[in-house]
PDB file of C-alpha atoms in Angstrom:
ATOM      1  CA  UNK A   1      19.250  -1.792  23.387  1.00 72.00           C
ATOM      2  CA  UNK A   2      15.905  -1.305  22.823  1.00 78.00           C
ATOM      3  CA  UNK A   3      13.556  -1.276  20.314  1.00 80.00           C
ATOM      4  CA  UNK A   4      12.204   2.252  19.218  1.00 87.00           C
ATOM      5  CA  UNK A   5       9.325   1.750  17.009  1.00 90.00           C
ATOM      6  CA  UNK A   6       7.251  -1.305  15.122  1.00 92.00           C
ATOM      7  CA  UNK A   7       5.861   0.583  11.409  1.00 93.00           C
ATOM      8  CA  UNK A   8       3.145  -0.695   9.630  1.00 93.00           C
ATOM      9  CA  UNK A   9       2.010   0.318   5.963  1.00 91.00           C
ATOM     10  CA  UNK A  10      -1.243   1.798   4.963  1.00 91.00           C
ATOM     11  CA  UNK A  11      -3.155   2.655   1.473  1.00 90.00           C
ATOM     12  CA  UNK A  12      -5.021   4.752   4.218  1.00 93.00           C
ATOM     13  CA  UNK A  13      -2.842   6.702   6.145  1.00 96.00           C
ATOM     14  CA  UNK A  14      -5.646   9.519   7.304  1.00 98.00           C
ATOM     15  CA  UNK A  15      -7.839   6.795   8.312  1.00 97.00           C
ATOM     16  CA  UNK A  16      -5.234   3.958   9.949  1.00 97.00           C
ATOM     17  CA  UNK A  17      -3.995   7.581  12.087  1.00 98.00           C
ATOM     18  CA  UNK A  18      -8.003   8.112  12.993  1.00 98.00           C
ATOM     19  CA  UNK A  19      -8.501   4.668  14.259  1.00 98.00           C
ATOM     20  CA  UNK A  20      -5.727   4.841  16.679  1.00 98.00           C
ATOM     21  CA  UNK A  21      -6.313   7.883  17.939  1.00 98.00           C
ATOM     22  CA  UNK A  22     -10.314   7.192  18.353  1.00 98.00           C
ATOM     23  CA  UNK A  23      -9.762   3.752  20.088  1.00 98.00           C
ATOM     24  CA  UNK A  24      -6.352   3.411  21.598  1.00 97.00           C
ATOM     25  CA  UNK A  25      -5.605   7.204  22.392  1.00 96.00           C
ATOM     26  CA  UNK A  26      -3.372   7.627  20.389  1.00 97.00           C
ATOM     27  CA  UNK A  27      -1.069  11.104  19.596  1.00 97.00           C
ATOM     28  CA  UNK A  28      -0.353  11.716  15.861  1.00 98.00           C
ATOM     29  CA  UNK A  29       2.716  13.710  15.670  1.00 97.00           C
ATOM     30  CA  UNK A  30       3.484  16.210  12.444  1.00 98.00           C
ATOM     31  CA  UNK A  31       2.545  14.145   9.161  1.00 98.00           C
ATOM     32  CA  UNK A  32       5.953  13.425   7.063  1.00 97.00           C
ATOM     33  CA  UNK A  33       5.579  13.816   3.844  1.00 96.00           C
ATOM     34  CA  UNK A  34       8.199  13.103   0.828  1.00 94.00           C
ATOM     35  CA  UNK A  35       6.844  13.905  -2.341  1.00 93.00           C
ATOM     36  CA  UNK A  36       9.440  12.540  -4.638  1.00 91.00           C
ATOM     37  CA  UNK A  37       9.507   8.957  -3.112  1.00 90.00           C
ATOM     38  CA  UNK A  38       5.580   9.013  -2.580  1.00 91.00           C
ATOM     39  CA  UNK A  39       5.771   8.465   0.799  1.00 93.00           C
ATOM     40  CA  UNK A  40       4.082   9.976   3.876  1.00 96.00           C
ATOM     41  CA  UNK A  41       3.948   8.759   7.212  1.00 96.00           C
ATOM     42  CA  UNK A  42       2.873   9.485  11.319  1.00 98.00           C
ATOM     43  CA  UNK A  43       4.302   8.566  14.681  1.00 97.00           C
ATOM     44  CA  UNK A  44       1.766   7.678  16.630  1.00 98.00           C
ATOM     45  CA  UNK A  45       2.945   7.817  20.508  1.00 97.00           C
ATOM     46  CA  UNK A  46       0.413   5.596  23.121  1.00 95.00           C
ATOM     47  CA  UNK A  47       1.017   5.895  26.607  1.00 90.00           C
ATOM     48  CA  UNK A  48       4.703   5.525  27.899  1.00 85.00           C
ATOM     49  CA  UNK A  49       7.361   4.900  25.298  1.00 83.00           C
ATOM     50  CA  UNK A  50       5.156   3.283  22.594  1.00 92.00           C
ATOM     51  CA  UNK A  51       5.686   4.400  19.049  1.00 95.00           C
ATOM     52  CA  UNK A  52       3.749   3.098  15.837  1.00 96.00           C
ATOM     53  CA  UNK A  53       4.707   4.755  12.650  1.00 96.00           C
ATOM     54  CA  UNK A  54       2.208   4.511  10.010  1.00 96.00           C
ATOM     55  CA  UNK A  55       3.344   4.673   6.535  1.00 94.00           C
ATOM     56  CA  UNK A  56       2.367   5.114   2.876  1.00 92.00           C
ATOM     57  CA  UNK A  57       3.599   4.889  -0.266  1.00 91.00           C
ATOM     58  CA  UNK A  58       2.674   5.201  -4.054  1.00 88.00           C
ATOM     59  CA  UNK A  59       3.861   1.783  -4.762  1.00 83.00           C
ATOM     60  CA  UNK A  60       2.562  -0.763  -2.156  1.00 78.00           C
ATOM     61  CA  UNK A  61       1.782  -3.773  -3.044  1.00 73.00           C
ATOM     62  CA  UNK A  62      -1.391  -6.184  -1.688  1.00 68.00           C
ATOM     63  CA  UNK A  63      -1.207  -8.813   1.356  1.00 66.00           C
ATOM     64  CA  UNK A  64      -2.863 -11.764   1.936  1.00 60.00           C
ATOM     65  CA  UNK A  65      -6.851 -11.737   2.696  1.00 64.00           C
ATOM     66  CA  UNK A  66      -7.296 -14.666   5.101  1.00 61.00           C
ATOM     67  CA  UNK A  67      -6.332 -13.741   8.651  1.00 56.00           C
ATOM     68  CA  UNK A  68      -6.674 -17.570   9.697  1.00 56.00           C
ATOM     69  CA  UNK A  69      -3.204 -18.537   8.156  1.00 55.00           C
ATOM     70  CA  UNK A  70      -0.277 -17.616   9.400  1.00 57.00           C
ATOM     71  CA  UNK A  71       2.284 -15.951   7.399  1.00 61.00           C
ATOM     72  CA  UNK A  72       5.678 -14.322   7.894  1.00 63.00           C
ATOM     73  CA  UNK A  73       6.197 -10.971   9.420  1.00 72.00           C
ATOM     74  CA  UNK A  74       4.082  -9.012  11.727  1.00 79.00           C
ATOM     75  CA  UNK A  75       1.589 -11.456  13.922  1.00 82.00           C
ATOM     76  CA  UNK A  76      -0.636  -8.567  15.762  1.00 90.00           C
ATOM     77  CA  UNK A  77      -0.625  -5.588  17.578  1.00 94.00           C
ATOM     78  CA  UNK A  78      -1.077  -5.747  21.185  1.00 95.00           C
ATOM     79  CA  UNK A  79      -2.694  -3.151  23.887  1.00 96.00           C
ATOM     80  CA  UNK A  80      -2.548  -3.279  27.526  1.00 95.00           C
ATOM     81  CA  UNK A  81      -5.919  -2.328  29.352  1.00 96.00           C
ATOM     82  CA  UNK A  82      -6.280  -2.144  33.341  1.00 96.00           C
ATOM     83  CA  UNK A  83      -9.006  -4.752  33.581  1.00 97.00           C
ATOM     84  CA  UNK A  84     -11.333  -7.856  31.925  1.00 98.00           C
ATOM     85  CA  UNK A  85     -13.974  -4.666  32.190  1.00 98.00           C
ATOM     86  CA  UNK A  86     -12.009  -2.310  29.985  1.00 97.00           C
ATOM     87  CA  UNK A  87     -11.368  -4.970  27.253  1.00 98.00           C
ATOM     88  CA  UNK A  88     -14.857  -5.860  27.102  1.00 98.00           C
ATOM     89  CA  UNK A  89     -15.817  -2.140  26.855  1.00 98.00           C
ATOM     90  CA  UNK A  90     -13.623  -1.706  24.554  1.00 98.00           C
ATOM     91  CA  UNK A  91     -14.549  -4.616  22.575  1.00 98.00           C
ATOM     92  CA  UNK A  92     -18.115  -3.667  23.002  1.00 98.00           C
ATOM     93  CA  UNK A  93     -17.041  -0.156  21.348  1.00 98.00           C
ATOM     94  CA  UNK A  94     -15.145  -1.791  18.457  1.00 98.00           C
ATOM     95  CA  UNK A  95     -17.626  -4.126  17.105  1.00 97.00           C
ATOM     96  CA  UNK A  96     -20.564  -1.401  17.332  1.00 98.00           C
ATOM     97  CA  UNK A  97     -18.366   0.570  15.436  1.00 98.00           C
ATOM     98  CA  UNK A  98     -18.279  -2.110  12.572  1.00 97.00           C
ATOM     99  CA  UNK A  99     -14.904  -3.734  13.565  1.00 97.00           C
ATOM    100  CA  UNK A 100     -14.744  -7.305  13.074  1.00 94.00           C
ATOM    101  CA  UNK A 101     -13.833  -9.893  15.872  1.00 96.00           C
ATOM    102  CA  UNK A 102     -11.735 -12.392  15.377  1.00 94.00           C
ATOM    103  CA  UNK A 103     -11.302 -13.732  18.937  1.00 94.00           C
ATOM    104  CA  UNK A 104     -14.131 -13.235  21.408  1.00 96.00           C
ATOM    105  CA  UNK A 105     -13.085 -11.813  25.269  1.00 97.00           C
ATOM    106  CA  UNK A 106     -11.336 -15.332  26.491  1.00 96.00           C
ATOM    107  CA  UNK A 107      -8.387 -16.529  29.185  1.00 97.00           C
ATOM    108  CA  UNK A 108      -5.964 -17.938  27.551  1.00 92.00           C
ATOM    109  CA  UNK A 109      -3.664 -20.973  29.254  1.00 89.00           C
ATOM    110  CA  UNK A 110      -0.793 -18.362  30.094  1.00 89.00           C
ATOM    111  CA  UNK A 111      -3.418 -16.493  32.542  1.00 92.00           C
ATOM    112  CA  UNK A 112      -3.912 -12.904  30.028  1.00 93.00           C
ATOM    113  CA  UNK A 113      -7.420 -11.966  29.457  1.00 98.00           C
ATOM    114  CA  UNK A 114      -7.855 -10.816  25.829  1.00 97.00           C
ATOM    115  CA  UNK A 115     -10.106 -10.524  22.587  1.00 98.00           C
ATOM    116  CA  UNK A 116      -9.198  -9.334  19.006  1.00 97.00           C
ATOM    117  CA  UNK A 117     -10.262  -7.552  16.343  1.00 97.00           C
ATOM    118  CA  UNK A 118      -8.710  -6.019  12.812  1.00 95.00           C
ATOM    119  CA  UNK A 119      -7.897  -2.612  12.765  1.00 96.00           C
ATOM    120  CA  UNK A 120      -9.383  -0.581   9.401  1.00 95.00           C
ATOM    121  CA  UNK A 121      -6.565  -2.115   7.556  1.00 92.00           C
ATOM    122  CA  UNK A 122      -6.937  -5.991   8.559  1.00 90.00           C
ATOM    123  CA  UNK A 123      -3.875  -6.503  11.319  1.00 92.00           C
ATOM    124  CA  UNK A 124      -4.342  -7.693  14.154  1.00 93.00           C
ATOM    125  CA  UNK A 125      -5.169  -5.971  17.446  1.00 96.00           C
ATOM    126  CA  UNK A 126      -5.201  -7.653  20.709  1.00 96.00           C
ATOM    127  CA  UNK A 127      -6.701  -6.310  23.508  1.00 97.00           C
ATOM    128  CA  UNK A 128      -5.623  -7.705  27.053  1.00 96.00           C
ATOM    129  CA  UNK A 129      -4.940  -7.432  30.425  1.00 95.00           C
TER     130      UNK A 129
END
């Protein structure tokens, strides 16, 4: 067993897609689009087997604004870089972009190398190696 895909929803589907193709190299496959549920959505595939689907809908409904409590359901997103020099590039690229940090380029006690930021929609991306 495995697990196929993680999904996340978006008032912003056009723009979530953008971001993850822009910074994480992401491939948007076909847009799906269901008119009488009001829903749309992309797979995004990342190198190897990685799939994201990005999804939206007519009737979402609002999240929680503070990022520095923890609540049920999806913690972060995490991407793999080859190096401390890649994450801080890419780091670098995020924040002159207008991305906000959360978590400055650190080692953390189990050994990764990592920083985060939030992604156009406010989850969480880890970077790491």
């Amino acid at each position: 067993m495995k697990i196929t895909h993680v999904a996340i929803w978006t008032e912003q589907l056009e723009r979530l897609k953008d971001f993850y193709v822009r910074y994480f190299k992401a491939t948007a496959g076909e847009k799906y689009v269901n008119p009488d549920k009001g829903f749309a959505s992309y797979f995004m595939t990342f190198q190897g087997e990685t799939t994201l689907e990005l999804m939206s809908s007519t009737n979402l409904h609002a999240r929680a604004e503070d990022k520095s409590v923890y609540v049920v359901g999806l913690a972060h997103l995490a991407f793999g870089l080859e190096d401390e020099k890649a994450v801080d590039e890419q780091i670098r690229r995020l924040q002159q972009d207008g991305y906000a940090l959360i978590s400055a380029p650190r080692r953390t006690g189990d050994g990764y190398y990592e920083s985060a930021v939030l992604d156009p929609d406010g989850n969480i991306i880890e970077i790491t190696c």
